[in-house]
Coordinates of C-alpha atoms and ligand atoms in Angstrom, one line a residue:
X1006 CA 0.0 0.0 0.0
X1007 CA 1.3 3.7 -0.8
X1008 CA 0.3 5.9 1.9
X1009 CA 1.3 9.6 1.9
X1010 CA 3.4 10.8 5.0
X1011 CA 0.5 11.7 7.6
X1012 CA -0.9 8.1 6.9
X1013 CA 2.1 6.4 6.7
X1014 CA 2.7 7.5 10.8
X1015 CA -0.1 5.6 12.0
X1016 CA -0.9 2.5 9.6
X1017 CA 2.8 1.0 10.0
X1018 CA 3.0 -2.5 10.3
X1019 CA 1.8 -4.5 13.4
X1020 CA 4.3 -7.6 13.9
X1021 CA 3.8 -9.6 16.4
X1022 CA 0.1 -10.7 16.4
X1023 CA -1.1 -14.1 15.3
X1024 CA 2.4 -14.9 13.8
X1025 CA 4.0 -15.3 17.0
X1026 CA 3.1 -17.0 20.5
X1027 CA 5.3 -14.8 23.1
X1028 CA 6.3 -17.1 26.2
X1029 CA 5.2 -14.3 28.5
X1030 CA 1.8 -12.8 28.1
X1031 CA 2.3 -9.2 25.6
X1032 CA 1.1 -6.1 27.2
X1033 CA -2.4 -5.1 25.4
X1034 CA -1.7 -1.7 26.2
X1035 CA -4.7 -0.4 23.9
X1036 CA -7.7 1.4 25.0
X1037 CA -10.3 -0.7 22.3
X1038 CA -10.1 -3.6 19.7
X1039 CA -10.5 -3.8 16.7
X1040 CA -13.1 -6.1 13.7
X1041 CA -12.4 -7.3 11.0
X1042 CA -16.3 -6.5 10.0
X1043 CA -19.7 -6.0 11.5
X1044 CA -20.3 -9.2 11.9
X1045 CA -17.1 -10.0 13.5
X1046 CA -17.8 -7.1 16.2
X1047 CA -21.2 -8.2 16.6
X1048 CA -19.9 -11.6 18.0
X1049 CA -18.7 -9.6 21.0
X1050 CA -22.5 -9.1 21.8
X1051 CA -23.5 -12.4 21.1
X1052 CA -21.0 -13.3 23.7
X1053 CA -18.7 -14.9 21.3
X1054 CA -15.6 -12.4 21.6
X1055 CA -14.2 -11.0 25.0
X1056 CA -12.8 -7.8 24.1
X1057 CA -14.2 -4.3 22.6
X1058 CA -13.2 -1.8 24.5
X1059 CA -10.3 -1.7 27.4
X1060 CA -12.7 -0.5 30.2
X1061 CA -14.8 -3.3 30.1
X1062 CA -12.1 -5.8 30.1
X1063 CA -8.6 -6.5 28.4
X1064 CA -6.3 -9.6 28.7
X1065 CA -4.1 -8.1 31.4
X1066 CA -6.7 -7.2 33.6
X1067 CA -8.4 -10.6 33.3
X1068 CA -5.2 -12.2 34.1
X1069 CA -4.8 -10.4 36.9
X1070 CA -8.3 -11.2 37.9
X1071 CA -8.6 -14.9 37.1
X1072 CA -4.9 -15.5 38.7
X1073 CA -5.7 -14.0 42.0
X1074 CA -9.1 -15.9 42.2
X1075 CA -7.5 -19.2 41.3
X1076 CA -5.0 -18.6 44.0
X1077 CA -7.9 -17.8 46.6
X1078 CA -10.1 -20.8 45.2
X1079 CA -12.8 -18.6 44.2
X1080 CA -14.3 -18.9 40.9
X1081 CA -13.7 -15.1 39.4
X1082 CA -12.0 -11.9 40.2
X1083 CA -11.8 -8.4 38.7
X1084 CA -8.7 -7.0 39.0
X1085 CA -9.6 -2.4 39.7
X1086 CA -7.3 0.3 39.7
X1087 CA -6.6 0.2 43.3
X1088 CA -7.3 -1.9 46.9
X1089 CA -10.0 0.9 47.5
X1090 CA -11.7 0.6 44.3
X1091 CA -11.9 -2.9 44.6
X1092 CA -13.4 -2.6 48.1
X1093 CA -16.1 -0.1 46.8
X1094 CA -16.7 -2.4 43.8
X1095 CA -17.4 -5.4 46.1
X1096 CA -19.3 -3.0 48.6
X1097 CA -21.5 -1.7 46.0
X1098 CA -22.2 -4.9 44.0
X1099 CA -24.1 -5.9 47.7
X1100 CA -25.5 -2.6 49.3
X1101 CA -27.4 0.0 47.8
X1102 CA -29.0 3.3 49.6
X1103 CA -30.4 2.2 52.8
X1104 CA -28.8 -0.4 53.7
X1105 CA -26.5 -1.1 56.7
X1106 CA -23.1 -2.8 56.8
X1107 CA -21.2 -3.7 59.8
X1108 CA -17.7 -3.4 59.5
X1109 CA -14.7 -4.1 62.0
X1110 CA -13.6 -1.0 64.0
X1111 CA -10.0 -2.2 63.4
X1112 CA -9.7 -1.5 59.6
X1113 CA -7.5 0.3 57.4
X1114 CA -7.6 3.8 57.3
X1115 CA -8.6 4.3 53.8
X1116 CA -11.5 2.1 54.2
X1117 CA -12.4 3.4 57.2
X1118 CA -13.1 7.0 55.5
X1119 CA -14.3 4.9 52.7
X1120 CA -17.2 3.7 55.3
X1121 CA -17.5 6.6 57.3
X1122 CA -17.9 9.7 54.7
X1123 CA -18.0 8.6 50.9
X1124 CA -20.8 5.6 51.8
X1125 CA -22.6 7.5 54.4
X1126 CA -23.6 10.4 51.7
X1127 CA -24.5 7.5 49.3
X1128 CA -27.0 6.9 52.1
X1129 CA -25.2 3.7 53.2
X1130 CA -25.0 3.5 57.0
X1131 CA -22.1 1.4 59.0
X1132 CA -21.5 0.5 62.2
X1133 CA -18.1 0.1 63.2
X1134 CA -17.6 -2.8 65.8
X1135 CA -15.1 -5.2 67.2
X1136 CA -14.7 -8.7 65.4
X1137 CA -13.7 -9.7 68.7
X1138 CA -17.1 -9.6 70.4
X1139 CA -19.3 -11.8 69.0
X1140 CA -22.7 -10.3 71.4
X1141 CA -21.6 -6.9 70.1
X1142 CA -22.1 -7.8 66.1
X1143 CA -25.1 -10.0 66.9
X1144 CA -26.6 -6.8 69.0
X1145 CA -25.4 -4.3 65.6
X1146 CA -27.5 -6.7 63.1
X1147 CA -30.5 -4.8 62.0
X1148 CA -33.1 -5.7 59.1
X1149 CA -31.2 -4.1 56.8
X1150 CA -27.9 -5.1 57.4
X1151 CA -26.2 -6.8 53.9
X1152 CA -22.7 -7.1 54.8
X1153 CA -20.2 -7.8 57.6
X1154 CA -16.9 -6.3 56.8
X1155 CA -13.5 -7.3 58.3
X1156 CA -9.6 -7.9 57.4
X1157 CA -8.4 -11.3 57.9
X1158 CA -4.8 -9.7 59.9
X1159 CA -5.2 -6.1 61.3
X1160 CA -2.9 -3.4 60.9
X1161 CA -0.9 -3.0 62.5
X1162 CA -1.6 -4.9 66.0
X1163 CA -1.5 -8.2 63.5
X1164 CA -4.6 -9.5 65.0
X1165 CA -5.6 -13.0 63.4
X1166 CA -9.8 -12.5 62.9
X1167 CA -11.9 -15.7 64.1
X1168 CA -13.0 -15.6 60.2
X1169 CA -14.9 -19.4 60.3
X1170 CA -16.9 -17.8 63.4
X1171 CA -17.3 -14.4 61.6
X1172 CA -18.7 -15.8 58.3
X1173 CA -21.2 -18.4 60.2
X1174 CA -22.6 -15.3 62.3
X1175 CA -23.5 -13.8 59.0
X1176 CA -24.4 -17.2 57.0
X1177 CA -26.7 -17.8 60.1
X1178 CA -28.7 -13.5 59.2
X1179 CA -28.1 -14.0 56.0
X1180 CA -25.4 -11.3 55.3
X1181 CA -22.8 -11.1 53.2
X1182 CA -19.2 -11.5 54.5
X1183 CA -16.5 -9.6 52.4
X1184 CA -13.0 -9.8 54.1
X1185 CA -10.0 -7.9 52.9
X1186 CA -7.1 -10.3 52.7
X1187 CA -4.2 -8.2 51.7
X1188 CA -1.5 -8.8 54.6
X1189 CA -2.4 -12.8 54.8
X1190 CA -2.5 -12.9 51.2
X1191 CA -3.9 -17.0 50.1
X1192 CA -0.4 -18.3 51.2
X1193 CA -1.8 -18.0 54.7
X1194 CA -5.2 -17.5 54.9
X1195 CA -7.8 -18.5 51.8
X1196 CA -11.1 -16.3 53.2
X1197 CA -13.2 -17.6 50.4
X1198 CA -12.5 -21.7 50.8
X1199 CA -13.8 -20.5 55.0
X1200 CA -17.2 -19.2 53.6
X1201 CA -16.3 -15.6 52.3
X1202 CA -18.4 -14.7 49.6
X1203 CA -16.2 -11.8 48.5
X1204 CA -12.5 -11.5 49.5
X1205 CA -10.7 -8.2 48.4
X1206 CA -6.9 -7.1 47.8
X1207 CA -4.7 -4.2 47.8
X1208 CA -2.9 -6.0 44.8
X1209 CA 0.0 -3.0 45.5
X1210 CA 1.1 -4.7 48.3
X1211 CA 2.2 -8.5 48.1
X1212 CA 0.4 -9.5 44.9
X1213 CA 2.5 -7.0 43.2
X1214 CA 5.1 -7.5 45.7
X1215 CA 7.6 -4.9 44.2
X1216 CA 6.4 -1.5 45.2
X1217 CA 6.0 -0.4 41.8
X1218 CA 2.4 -0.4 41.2
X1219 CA -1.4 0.4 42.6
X1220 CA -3.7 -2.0 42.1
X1221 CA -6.3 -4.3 43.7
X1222 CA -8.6 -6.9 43.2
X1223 CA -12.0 -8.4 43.9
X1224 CA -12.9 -12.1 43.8
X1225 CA -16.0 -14.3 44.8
X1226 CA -18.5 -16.1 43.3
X1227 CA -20.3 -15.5 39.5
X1228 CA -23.0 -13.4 40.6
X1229 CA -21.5 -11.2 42.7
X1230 CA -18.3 -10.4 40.8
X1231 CA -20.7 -10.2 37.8
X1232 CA -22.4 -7.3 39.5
X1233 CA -19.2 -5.7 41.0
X1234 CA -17.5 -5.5 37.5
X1235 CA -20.3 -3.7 36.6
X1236 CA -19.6 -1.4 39.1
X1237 CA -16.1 -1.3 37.9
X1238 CA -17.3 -0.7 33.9
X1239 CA -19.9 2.3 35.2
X1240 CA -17.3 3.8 37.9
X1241 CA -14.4 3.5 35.7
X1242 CA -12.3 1.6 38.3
X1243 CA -10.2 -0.7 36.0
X1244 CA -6.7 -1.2 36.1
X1245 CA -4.3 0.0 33.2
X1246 CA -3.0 -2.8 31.0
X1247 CA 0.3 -2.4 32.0
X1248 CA -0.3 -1.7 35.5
X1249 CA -1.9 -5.2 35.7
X1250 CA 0.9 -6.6 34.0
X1251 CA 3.5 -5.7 36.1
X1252 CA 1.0 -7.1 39.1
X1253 CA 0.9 -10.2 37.2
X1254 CA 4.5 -10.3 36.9
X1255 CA 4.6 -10.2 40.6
X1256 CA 1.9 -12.5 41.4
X1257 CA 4.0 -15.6 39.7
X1258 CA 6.4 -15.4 42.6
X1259 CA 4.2 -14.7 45.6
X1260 CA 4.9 -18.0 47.1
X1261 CA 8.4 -17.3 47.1
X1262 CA 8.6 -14.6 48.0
X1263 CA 6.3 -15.1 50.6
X1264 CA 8.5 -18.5 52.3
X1265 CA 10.9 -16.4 52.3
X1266 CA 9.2 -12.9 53.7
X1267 CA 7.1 -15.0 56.5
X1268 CA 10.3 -17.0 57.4
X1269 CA 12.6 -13.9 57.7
X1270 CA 9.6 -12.1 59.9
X1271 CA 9.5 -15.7 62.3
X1272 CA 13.1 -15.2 62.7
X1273 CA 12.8 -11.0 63.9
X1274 CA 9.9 -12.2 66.0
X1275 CA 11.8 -14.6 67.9
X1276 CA 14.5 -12.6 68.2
X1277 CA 12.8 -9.5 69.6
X1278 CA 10.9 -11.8 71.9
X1279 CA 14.1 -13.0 73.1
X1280 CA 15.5 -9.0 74.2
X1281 CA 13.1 -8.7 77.4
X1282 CA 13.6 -4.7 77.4
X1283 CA 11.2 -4.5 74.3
X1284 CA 7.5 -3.8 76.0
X1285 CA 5.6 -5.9 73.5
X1286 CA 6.0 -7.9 70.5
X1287 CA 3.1 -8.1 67.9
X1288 CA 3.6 -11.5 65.4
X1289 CA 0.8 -14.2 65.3
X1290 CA 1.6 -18.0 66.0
X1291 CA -1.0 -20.5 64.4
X1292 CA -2.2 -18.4 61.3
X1293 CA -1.6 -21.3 58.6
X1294 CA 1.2 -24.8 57.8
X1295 CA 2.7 -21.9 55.8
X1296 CA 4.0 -19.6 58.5
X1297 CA 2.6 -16.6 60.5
X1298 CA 3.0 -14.0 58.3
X1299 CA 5.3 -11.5 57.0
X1300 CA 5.2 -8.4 59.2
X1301 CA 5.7 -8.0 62.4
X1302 CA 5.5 -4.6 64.8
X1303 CA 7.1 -3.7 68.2
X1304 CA 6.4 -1.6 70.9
X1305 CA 9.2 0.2 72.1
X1306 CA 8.4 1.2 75.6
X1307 CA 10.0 3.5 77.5
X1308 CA 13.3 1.8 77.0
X1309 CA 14.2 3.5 73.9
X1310 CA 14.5 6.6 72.4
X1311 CA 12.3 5.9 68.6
X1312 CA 13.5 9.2 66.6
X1313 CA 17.3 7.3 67.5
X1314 CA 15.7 4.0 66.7
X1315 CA 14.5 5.2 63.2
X1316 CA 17.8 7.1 62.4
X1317 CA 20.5 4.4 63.2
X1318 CA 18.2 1.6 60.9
X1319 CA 21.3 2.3 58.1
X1320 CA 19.7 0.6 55.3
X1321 CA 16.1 -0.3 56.3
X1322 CA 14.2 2.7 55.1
X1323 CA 11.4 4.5 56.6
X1324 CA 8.1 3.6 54.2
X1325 CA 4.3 4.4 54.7
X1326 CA 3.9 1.0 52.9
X1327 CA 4.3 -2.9 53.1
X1328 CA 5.0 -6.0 51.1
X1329 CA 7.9 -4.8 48.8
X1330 CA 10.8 -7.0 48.4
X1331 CA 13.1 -4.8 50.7
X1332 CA 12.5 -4.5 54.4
X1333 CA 11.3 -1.4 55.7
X1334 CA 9.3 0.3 59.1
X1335 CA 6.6 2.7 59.6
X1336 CA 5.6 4.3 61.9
X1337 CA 1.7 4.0 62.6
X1338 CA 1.2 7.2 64.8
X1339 CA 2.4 9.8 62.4
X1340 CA 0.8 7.9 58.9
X1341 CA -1.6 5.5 59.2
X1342 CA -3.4 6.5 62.7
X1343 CA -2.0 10.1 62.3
X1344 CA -5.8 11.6 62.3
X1345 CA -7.4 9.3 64.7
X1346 CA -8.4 10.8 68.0
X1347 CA -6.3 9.5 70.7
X1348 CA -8.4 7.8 72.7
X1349 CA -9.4 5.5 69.9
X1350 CA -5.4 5.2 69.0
X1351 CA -4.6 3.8 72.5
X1352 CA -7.6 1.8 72.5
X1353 CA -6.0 0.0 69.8
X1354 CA -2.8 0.4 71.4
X1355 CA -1.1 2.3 68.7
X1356 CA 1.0 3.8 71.2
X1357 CA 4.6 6.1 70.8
X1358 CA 6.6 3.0 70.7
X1359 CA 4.9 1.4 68.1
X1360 CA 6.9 0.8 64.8
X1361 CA 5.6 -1.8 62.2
X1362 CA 8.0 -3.8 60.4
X1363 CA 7.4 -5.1 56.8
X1364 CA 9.9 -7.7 56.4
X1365 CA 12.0 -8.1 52.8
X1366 CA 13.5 -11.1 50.9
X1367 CA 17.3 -10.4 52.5
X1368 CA 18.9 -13.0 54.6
X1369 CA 17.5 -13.0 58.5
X1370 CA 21.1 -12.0 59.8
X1371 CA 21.6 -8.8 57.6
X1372 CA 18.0 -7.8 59.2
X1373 CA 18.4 -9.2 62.5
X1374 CA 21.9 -7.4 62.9
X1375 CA 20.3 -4.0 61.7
X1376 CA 17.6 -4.3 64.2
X1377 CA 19.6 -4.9 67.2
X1378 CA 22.3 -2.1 66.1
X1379 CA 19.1 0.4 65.8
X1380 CA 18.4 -1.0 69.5
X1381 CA 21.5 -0.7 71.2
X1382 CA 22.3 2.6 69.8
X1383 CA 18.2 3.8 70.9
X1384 CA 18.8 1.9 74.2
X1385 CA 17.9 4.6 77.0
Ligands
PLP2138 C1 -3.1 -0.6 51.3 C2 -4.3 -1.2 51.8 C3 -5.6 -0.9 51.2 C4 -5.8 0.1 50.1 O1 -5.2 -0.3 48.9 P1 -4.7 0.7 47.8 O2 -4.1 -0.2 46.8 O3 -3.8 1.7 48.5 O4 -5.9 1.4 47.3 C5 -6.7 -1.6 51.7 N1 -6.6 -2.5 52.7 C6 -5.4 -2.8 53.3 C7 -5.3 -3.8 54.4 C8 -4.2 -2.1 52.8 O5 -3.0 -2.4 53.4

């Protein structure tokens, strides 16, 4: 074909496509598809084709859905363009205005404004309890109560929910149970196989696993995730081609990355526990065969000075975050609990001492060594 110039620097040659089948899966980084005719886009109405229009789904994004869902043992996910969007994709796909949702006091902070403001001026009302107290959420159920919302391992206390309990409570009123498994991911804890109906993920933090992308996603049964892509589609909550790609990247070596982050979190546990002038150690026993998870958070007491503790880490840098390959802390009462009144923070004991650590994929005795430097140099 002769094309003049203006043509020519759009209808160049597209190589790859059909001719080749690439090991790992291309990036559709495109925004729509395209037909060869009407009939051939038709088919995509009739159900026959997946893709029109990037939005509504793309290969990447369904990957990223599908391989999170097989992982959790559920039968479909949507991956969204972040953990909150995923959470208010799920949320709305089972409430509507006028209905009433309890949710766990002990939640992360985004969701809790999530709940709190955003839902309660779509006319959405929540009560915020403790999954601890079984009387409590029995005496918050009211007719219109749809869903019970929890984590699976707080932040940053690290508190292990009685989910098989939680999810029979609401089986037993017929609500909903939707439980955000981002810090257990389904190495540890596999909500949906315990009764979940809908099991979220910040997919920035160990499904990605590298720090290098927001993302979440949403899995469950046909029905509901049916509904809450919908939700996704109308909202405009999908990921980004690429974005999904790099999560999917990651997601092929959560397990070892996992082993290796739960191990090297065991092995700072146990040696924290051992120093007796640290006031309180936070790291589960019991969670799952695979471990106890990979974070684990301190309270320093009145032993240690914690601006010294946080200057002499050396290499262990100070991130509001979690999950990435590299350990790092954070410091709960100046991020993450920074605007919650303080009687709530020492409620939830999110005291002065508290740092959380995210633990990396290093060897335990580079991490152990930088901890207990930081400590004898904080040591008051
Ligand atoms: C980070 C996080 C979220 C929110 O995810 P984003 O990807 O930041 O939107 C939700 N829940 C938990 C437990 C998180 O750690």
């Amino acid at each position: 074909m002769t094309f003049k110039f203006n043509t020519k620097t759009v209808h160049f040659q597209k190589k790859a496509e059909e001719k080749n089948v690439s090991k790992s899966q291309p990036i559709y980084q495109t925004s729509a598809f395209s037909f060869k005719d009407l009939d051939d886009m038709e088919d995509f109405y009739r159900g026959n084709k997946e893709y029109l229009y990037t939005r509504f789904s793309n290969p990447n994004t369904d990957d990223l859905g599908q391989g999170v869902a097989q992982l959790e043992g559920a039968p479909k996910g949507v991956a969204t363009s972040s953990g909150m969007s995923a959470i208010l994709a799920g949320v709305l796909a089972v409430v509507s205005h006028g209905d009433h949702i309890i949710a766990s006091e002990d939640i992360y902070g985004g969701t809790y404004q999530l709940f709190a403001t955003e839902l309660k001026e779509f006319g959405i009302e929540v009560s915020f309890v403790s999954m601890n107290n079984f009387a409590e959420i029995e005496n918050s159920i009211k007719v219109n109560t749809k869903l019970l919302y929890s984590e699976s391992i707080t932040n940053p206390l690290l508190r292990v929910e009685d989910l098989p309990s939680l999810i029979s409570l609401a089986k037993k009123h017929n609500i909903i149970t939707m439980i955000d498994n981002t810090f257990a991911t389904p190495f540890l804890i596999k909500p949906y196989e315990l009764g979940a109906d809908l099991v979220i993920h910040s997919a920035t933090k160990y499904i990605g696993g590298h720090s290098d992308v927001t993302a979440g996603v949403l899995v469950g049964n046909e029905v509901l995730i049916t509904k809450a892509k919908t939700k996704v589609v109308n909202l405009g909550c999908n990921l980004s081609p690429f974005e999904a790609w790099l999560a999917c990247r990651g997601l092929k070596t959560l397990a070892v990355r996992m082993d290796r982050q739960v191990k090297n979190a065991q092995a700072l546990a146990d040696f924290f526990r051992s120093n007796l002038s640290i006031a309180k150690v936070y790291y589960p026993d019991s969670v799952s065969e695979n471990g106890n998870g990979a974070n684990v958070s301190i309270d320093l007491g009145e032993n240690y000075n914690v601006e010294t503790f946080f200057k002499s880490l050396q290499w262990i840098r100070i991130v509001p975050t979690l999950a990435g390959v590299e350990s790092t802390v954070t410091y709960p009462l100046r991020t993450s609990h920074r605007s919650v009144p303080d009687a709530i923070r020492s409620k939830l004991g999110i005291t002065k001492g508290l740092v959380r650590i995210s633990l990396g994929i290093e060897d335990d005795e580079d991490i152990i060594k930088a901890f207990e430097e930081a400590l004898n140099k904080a040591k008051l």
